[in-house]
mmCIF file of N, CA, C and O in Angstrom:
data_model
loop_
_atom_site.group_PDB
_atom_site.id
_atom_site.type_symbol
_atom_site.label_atom_id
_atom_site.label_comp_id
_atom_site.label_asym_id
_atom_site.label_seq_id
_atom_site.Cartn_x
_atom_site.Cartn_y
_atom_site.Cartn_z
ATOM 1 N N MET A 1 -4.507 -24.713 5.388
ATOM 2 C CA MET A 1 -4.997 -23.355 5.472
ATOM 3 C C MET A 1 -3.942 -22.423 4.892
ATOM 4 O O MET A 1 -2.764 -22.535 5.198
ATOM 5 N N ARG A 2 -4.386 -21.508 4.062
ATOM 6 C CA ARG A 2 -3.486 -20.524 3.451
ATOM 7 C C ARG A 2 -3.716 -19.164 4.093
ATOM 8 O O ARG A 2 -4.834 -18.661 4.122
ATOM 9 N N LEU A 3 -2.639 -18.575 4.592
ATOM 10 C CA LEU A 3 -2.698 -17.269 5.227
ATOM 11 C C LEU A 3 -1.734 -16.318 4.532
ATOM 12 O O LEU A 3 -0.728 -16.751 3.973
ATOM 13 N N ALA A 4 -2.028 -15.027 4.583
ATOM 14 C CA ALA A 4 -1.168 -14.037 3.927
ATOM 15 C C ALA A 4 -1.101 -12.760 4.756
ATOM 16 O O ALA A 4 -2.039 -12.435 5.484
ATOM 17 N N ILE A 5 0.002 -12.070 4.621
ATOM 18 C CA ILE A 5 0.171 -10.731 5.176
ATOM 19 C C ILE A 5 0.593 -9.828 4.031
ATOM 20 O O ILE A 5 1.560 -10.120 3.334
ATOM 21 N N ALA A 6 -0.136 -8.745 3.815
ATOM 22 C CA ALA A 6 0.191 -7.788 2.754
ATOM 23 C C ALA A 6 0.653 -6.474 3.396
ATOM 24 O O ALA A 6 0.063 -6.018 4.363
ATOM 25 N N ASP A 7 1.693 -5.909 2.846
ATOM 26 C CA ASP A 7 2.221 -4.635 3.348
ATOM 27 C C ASP A 7 2.488 -3.703 2.167
ATOM 28 O O ASP A 7 3.629 -3.389 1.844
ATOM 29 N N PRO A 8 1.402 -3.255 1.510
ATOM 30 C CA PRO A 8 1.582 -2.365 0.360
ATOM 31 C C PRO A 8 1.955 -0.962 0.827
ATOM 32 O O PRO A 8 1.795 -0.631 2.002
ATOM 33 N N PRO A 9 2.424 -0.124 -0.079
ATOM 34 C CA PRO A 9 2.628 1.286 0.281
ATOM 35 C C PRO A 9 1.300 1.862 0.775
ATOM 36 O O PRO A 9 0.242 1.569 0.221
ATOM 37 N N TYR A 10 1.351 2.649 1.818
ATOM 38 C CA TYR A 10 0.131 3.204 2.392
ATOM 39 C C TYR A 10 -0.550 4.145 1.407
ATOM 40 O O TYR A 10 0.109 4.940 0.729
ATOM 41 N N LEU A 11 -1.862 4.050 1.353
ATOM 42 C CA LEU A 11 -2.682 4.867 0.469
ATOM 43 C C LEU A 11 -2.407 6.348 0.706
ATOM 44 O O LEU A 11 -2.418 6.824 1.840
ATOM 45 N N GLY A 12 -2.124 7.065 -0.369
ATOM 46 C CA GLY A 12 -1.855 8.492 -0.287
ATOM 47 C C GLY A 12 -0.426 8.840 0.100
ATOM 48 O O GLY A 12 -0.067 10.000 0.176
ATOM 49 N N ARG A 13 0.395 7.830 0.328
ATOM 50 C CA ARG A 13 1.770 8.085 0.735
ATOM 51 C C ARG A 13 2.805 7.416 -0.176
ATOM 52 O O ARG A 13 3.995 7.590 0.001
ATOM 53 N N ALA A 14 2.345 6.656 -1.147
ATOM 54 C CA ALA A 14 3.253 5.881 -1.994
ATOM 55 C C ALA A 14 4.204 6.762 -2.797
ATOM 56 O O ALA A 14 5.411 6.516 -2.821
ATOM 57 N N ASN A 15 3.682 7.764 -3.466
ATOM 58 C CA ASN A 15 4.554 8.617 -4.267
ATOM 59 C C ASN A 15 5.552 9.369 -3.389
ATOM 60 O O ASN A 15 6.707 9.561 -3.763
ATOM 61 N N ARG A 16 5.111 9.752 -2.203
ATOM 62 C CA ARG A 16 6.006 10.495 -1.299
ATOM 63 C C ARG A 16 7.228 9.656 -0.908
ATOM 64 O O ARG A 16 8.344 10.148 -0.880
ATOM 65 N N TRP A 17 7.014 8.397 -0.609
ATOM 66 C CA TRP A 17 8.106 7.570 -0.086
ATOM 67 C C TRP A 17 8.773 6.687 -1.136
ATOM 68 O O TRP A 17 9.941 6.328 -0.987
ATOM 69 N N TYR A 18 8.040 6.291 -2.188
ATOM 70 C CA TYR A 18 8.600 5.368 -3.170
ATOM 71 C C TYR A 18 8.667 5.931 -4.582
ATOM 72 O O TYR A 18 9.221 5.313 -5.466
ATOM 73 N N GLY A 19 8.081 7.095 -4.797
ATOM 74 C CA GLY A 19 8.068 7.696 -6.127
ATOM 75 C C GLY A 19 8.951 8.926 -6.172
ATOM 76 O O GLY A 19 10.019 8.973 -5.571
ATOM 77 N N SER A 20 8.443 9.949 -6.824
ATOM 78 C CA SER A 20 9.229 11.169 -6.984
ATOM 79 C C SER A 20 8.942 12.188 -5.882
ATOM 80 O O SER A 20 9.373 13.331 -5.964
ATOM 81 N N GLY A 21 8.216 11.787 -4.852
ATOM 82 C CA GLY A 21 7.855 12.685 -3.762
ATOM 83 C C GLY A 21 9.045 13.100 -2.920
ATOM 84 O O GLY A 21 10.182 12.684 -3.133
ATOM 85 N N ARG A 22 8.766 13.907 -1.929
ATOM 86 C CA ARG A 22 9.826 14.543 -1.164
ATOM 87 C C ARG A 22 10.327 13.745 0.026
ATOM 88 O O ARG A 22 11.308 14.123 0.657
ATOM 89 N N GLY A 23 9.652 12.652 0.409
ATOM 90 C CA GLY A 23 10.075 11.923 1.591
ATOM 91 C C GLY A 23 9.843 12.761 2.840
ATOM 92 O O GLY A 23 8.845 13.446 2.956
ATOM 93 N N HIS A 24 10.777 12.750 3.737
ATOM 94 C CA HIS A 24 10.671 13.495 4.994
ATOM 95 C C HIS A 24 11.845 14.465 5.084
ATOM 96 O O HIS A 24 12.992 14.078 4.862
ATOM 97 N N ARG A 25 11.583 15.703 5.375
ATOM 98 C CA ARG A 25 12.628 16.727 5.463
ATOM 99 C C ARG A 25 13.495 16.766 4.201
ATOM 100 O O ARG A 25 14.706 16.646 4.260
ATOM 101 N N GLY A 26 12.865 16.901 3.072
ATOM 102 C CA GLY A 26 13.604 17.075 1.824
ATOM 103 C C GLY A 26 14.264 15.828 1.284
ATOM 104 O O GLY A 26 15.287 15.893 0.625
ATOM 105 N N GLY A 27 13.718 14.675 1.538
ATOM 106 C CA GLY A 27 14.246 13.448 0.960
ATOM 107 C C GLY A 27 14.818 12.462 1.953
ATOM 108 O O GLY A 27 15.147 11.344 1.594
ATOM 109 N N VAL A 28 14.925 12.847 3.206
ATOM 110 C CA VAL A 28 15.424 11.928 4.220
ATOM 111 C C VAL A 28 14.422 10.798 4.406
ATOM 112 O O VAL A 28 13.230 11.030 4.513
ATOM 113 N N GLY A 29 14.891 9.597 4.428
ATOM 114 C CA GLY A 29 14.031 8.451 4.684
ATOM 115 C C GLY A 29 13.311 7.891 3.484
ATOM 116 O O GLY A 29 12.543 6.952 3.623
ATOM 117 N N ARG A 30 13.552 8.434 2.309
ATOM 118 C CA ARG A 30 12.883 7.897 1.124
ATOM 119 C C ARG A 30 13.425 6.506 0.823
ATOM 120 O O ARG A 30 14.605 6.240 0.933
ATOM 121 N N ALA A 31 12.525 5.628 0.439
ATOM 122 C CA ALA A 31 12.916 4.279 0.032
ATOM 123 C C ALA A 31 13.401 4.322 -1.411
ATOM 124 O O ALA A 31 13.303 5.348 -2.081
ATOM 125 N N ALA A 32 13.883 3.217 -1.897
ATOM 126 C CA ALA A 32 14.300 3.135 -3.293
ATOM 127 C C ALA A 32 13.103 3.454 -4.193
ATOM 128 O O ALA A 32 11.975 3.045 -3.918
ATOM 129 N N ALA A 33 13.341 4.213 -5.236
ATOM 130 C CA ALA A 33 12.276 4.625 -6.153
ATOM 131 C C ALA A 33 11.668 3.412 -6.858
ATOM 132 O O ALA A 33 12.359 2.462 -7.198
ATOM 133 N N HIS A 34 10.379 3.465 -7.045
ATOM 134 C CA HIS A 34 9.646 2.414 -7.746
ATOM 135 C C HIS A 34 8.774 3.096 -8.792
ATOM 136 O O HIS A 34 7.962 3.968 -8.461
ATOM 137 N N GLU A 35 8.914 2.710 -10.037
ATOM 138 C CA GLU A 35 8.236 3.407 -11.135
ATOM 139 C C GLU A 35 6.716 3.341 -11.066
ATOM 140 O O GLU A 35 6.031 4.203 -11.600
ATOM 141 N N ALA A 36 6.161 2.338 -10.404
ATOM 142 C CA ALA A 36 4.701 2.215 -10.315
ATOM 143 C C ALA A 36 4.161 2.692 -8.965
ATOM 144 O O ALA A 36 3.027 2.388 -8.614
ATOM 145 N N ALA A 37 4.937 3.451 -8.221
ATOM 146 C CA ALA A 37 4.526 3.878 -6.877
ATOM 147 C C ALA A 37 3.210 4.633 -6.891
ATOM 148 O O ALA A 37 2.356 4.413 -6.028
ATOM 149 N N SER A 38 3.002 5.492 -7.848
ATOM 150 C CA SER A 38 1.788 6.314 -7.848
ATOM 151 C C SER A 38 0.514 5.479 -7.992
ATOM 152 O O SER A 38 -0.559 5.914 -7.582
ATOM 153 N N GLU A 39 0.611 4.263 -8.537
ATOM 154 C CA GLU A 39 -0.567 3.391 -8.645
ATOM 155 C C GLU A 39 -1.141 3.085 -7.265
ATOM 156 O O GLU A 39 -2.340 2.886 -7.114
ATOM 157 N N TRP A 40 -0.275 3.035 -6.246
ATOM 158 C CA TRP A 40 -0.718 2.709 -4.886
ATOM 159 C C TRP A 40 -1.354 3.896 -4.180
ATOM 160 O O TRP A 40 -1.855 3.757 -3.068
ATOM 161 N N ASP A 41 -1.371 5.060 -4.805
ATOM 162 C CA ASP A 41 -2.091 6.197 -4.254
ATOM 163 C C ASP A 41 -3.539 6.226 -4.747
ATOM 164 O O ASP A 41 -4.297 7.130 -4.417
ATOM 165 N N ASP A 42 -3.922 5.227 -5.509
ATOM 166 C CA ASP A 42 -5.284 5.095 -6.018
ATOM 167 C C ASP A 42 -6.036 4.067 -5.160
ATOM 168 O O ASP A 42 -5.598 2.921 -5.050
ATOM 169 N N PRO A 43 -7.155 4.442 -4.539
ATOM 170 C CA PRO A 43 -7.903 3.491 -3.713
ATOM 171 C C PRO A 43 -8.290 2.212 -4.459
ATOM 172 O O PRO A 43 -8.360 1.141 -3.861
ATOM 173 N N ALA A 44 -8.509 2.297 -5.762
ATOM 174 C CA ALA A 44 -8.891 1.113 -6.535
ATOM 175 C C ALA A 44 -7.797 0.047 -6.508
ATOM 176 O O ALA A 44 -8.098 -1.162 -6.518
ATOM 177 N N THR A 45 -6.551 0.446 -6.455
ATOM 178 C CA THR A 45 -5.446 -0.516 -6.390
ATOM 179 C C THR A 45 -5.499 -1.285 -5.078
ATOM 180 O O THR A 45 -5.290 -2.503 -5.048
ATOM 181 N N HIS A 46 -5.816 -0.606 -3.989
ATOM 182 C CA HIS A 46 -5.926 -1.269 -2.689
ATOM 183 C C HIS A 46 -7.146 -2.191 -2.636
ATOM 184 O O HIS A 46 -7.065 -3.295 -2.094
ATOM 185 N N ARG A 47 -8.253 -1.742 -3.214
ATOM 186 C CA ARG A 47 -9.444 -2.602 -3.248
ATOM 187 C C ARG A 47 -9.162 -3.867 -4.060
ATOM 188 O O ARG A 47 -9.580 -4.963 -3.678
ATOM 189 N N ALA A 48 -8.441 -3.734 -5.164
ATOM 190 C CA ALA A 48 -8.107 -4.903 -5.984
ATOM 191 C C ALA A 48 -7.209 -5.870 -5.204
ATOM 192 O O ALA A 48 -7.362 -7.089 -5.318
ATOM 193 N N LEU A 49 -6.287 -5.343 -4.414
ATOM 194 C CA LEU A 49 -5.436 -6.200 -3.590
ATOM 195 C C LEU A 49 -6.278 -6.979 -2.587
ATOM 196 O O LEU A 49 -6.110 -8.193 -2.429
ATOM 197 N N VAL A 50 -7.218 -6.321 -1.929
ATOM 198 C CA VAL A 50 -8.082 -7.003 -0.967
ATOM 199 C C VAL A 50 -8.905 -8.080 -1.663
ATOM 200 O O VAL A 50 -9.058 -9.192 -1.145
ATOM 201 N N GLU A 51 -9.405 -7.795 -2.850
ATOM 202 C CA GLU A 51 -10.167 -8.800 -3.602
ATOM 203 C C GLU A 51 -9.300 -10.017 -3.915
ATOM 204 O O GLU A 51 -9.759 -11.158 -3.808
ATOM 205 N N ARG A 52 -8.042 -9.784 -4.295
ATOM 206 C CA ARG A 52 -7.132 -10.912 -4.577
ATOM 207 C C ARG A 52 -6.853 -11.709 -3.312
ATOM 208 O O ARG A 52 -6.819 -12.942 -3.343
ATOM 209 N N LEU A 53 -6.664 -11.026 -2.203
ATOM 210 C CA LEU A 53 -6.421 -11.725 -0.935
ATOM 211 C C LEU A 53 -7.623 -12.572 -0.537
ATOM 212 O O LEU A 53 -7.475 -13.728 -0.122
ATOM 213 N N GLU A 54 -8.814 -12.004 -0.670
ATOM 214 C CA GLU A 54 -10.025 -12.742 -0.316
ATOM 215 C C GLU A 54 -10.219 -13.976 -1.193
ATOM 216 O O GLU A 54 -10.678 -15.012 -0.726
ATOM 217 N N ALA A 55 -9.862 -13.866 -2.457
ATOM 218 C CA ALA A 55 -10.041 -14.976 -3.388
ATOM 219 C C ALA A 55 -9.009 -16.082 -3.201
ATOM 220 O O ALA A 55 -9.313 -17.258 -3.415
ATOM 221 N N ALA A 56 -7.810 -15.733 -2.795
ATOM 222 C CA ALA A 56 -6.721 -16.702 -2.787
ATOM 223 C C ALA A 56 -6.359 -17.271 -1.416
ATOM 224 O O ALA A 56 -5.650 -18.271 -1.347
ATOM 225 N N TYR A 57 -6.839 -16.654 -0.330
ATOM 226 C CA TYR A 57 -6.394 -17.066 1.006
ATOM 227 C C TYR A 57 -7.567 -17.303 1.943
ATOM 228 O O TYR A 57 -8.624 -16.700 1.810
ATOM 229 N N ASP A 58 -7.339 -18.179 2.910
ATOM 230 C CA ASP A 58 -8.346 -18.469 3.924
ATOM 231 C C ASP A 58 -8.417 -17.359 4.972
ATOM 232 O O ASP A 58 -9.452 -17.137 5.588
ATOM 233 N N GLY A 59 -7.307 -16.694 5.203
ATOM 234 C CA GLY A 59 -7.233 -15.589 6.138
ATOM 235 C C GLY A 59 -6.102 -14.670 5.715
ATOM 236 O O GLY A 59 -5.144 -15.105 5.086
ATOM 237 N N TRP A 60 -6.232 -13.398 6.029
ATOM 238 C CA TRP A 60 -5.196 -12.454 5.620
ATOM 239 C C TRP A 60 -5.224 -11.232 6.521
ATOM 240 O O TRP A 60 -6.186 -10.957 7.211
ATOM 241 N N ALA A 61 -4.122 -10.511 6.501
ATOM 242 C CA ALA A 61 -3.996 -9.238 7.211
ATOM 243 C C ALA A 61 -3.318 -8.266 6.256
ATOM 244 O O ALA A 61 -2.538 -8.674 5.387
ATOM 245 N N ILE A 62 -3.638 -7.008 6.408
ATOM 246 C CA ILE A 62 -3.038 -5.988 5.554
ATOM 247 C C ILE A 62 -2.594 -4.808 6.416
ATOM 248 O O ILE A 62 -3.310 -4.393 7.328
ATOM 249 N N ALA A 63 -1.408 -4.319 6.167
ATOM 250 C CA ALA A 63 -0.917 -3.129 6.859
ATOM 251 C C ALA A 63 -1.488 -1.908 6.160
ATOM 252 O O ALA A 63 -1.483 -1.830 4.927
ATOM 253 N N ALA A 64 -2.001 -0.972 6.950
ATOM 254 C CA ALA A 64 -2.611 0.225 6.371
ATOM 255 C C ALA A 64 -2.567 1.346 7.391
ATOM 256 O O ALA A 64 -2.533 1.109 8.598
ATOM 257 N N ALA A 65 -2.588 2.558 6.896
ATOM 258 C CA ALA A 65 -2.691 3.722 7.768
ATOM 259 C C ALA A 65 -4.134 3.816 8.286
ATOM 260 O O ALA A 65 -5.075 3.449 7.592
ATOM 261 N N ALA A 66 -4.278 4.293 9.487
ATOM 262 C CA ALA A 66 -5.617 4.363 10.106
ATOM 263 C C ALA A 66 -6.611 5.157 9.266
ATOM 264 O O ALA A 66 -7.792 4.821 9.218
ATOM 265 N N ASP A 67 -6.149 6.192 8.572
ATOM 266 C CA ASP A 67 -7.075 7.008 7.791
ATOM 267 C C ASP A 67 -7.452 6.395 6.450
ATOM 268 O O ASP A 67 -8.216 6.982 5.690
ATOM 269 N N SER A 68 -6.947 5.219 6.128
ATOM 270 C CA SER A 68 -7.303 4.573 4.860
ATOM 271 C C SER A 68 -8.031 3.245 5.059
ATOM 272 O O SER A 68 -8.358 2.577 4.090
ATOM 273 N N VAL A 69 -8.309 2.873 6.278
ATOM 274 C CA VAL A 69 -8.969 1.587 6.545
ATOM 275 C C VAL A 69 -10.353 1.531 5.927
ATOM 276 O O VAL A 69 -10.806 0.477 5.499
ATOM 277 N N HIS A 70 -11.027 2.643 5.795
ATOM 278 C CA HIS A 70 -12.383 2.678 5.228
ATOM 279 C C HIS A 70 -12.442 2.245 3.774
ATOM 280 O O HIS A 70 -13.491 1.883 3.274
ATOM 281 N N VAL A 71 -11.338 2.291 3.068
ATOM 282 C CA VAL A 71 -11.299 1.941 1.651
ATOM 283 C C VAL A 71 -11.534 0.460 1.512
ATOM 284 O O VAL A 71 -12.222 -0.049 0.742
#
């Protein structure tokens, strides 16, 4: 049995924490910059990840913010 756990940048928050966004309180807590961070602010990127998980694994879990679970 193949299982997976995915922890992508949360939808709508990727640029803030991993891109050129402001982080928290003017940059406190920002992670290392990632040039493709803004791609994760697109719901289609998250849907594609779920499709890949469904195709490749018998079971999977994904970390997500409560307000993006509907995607």
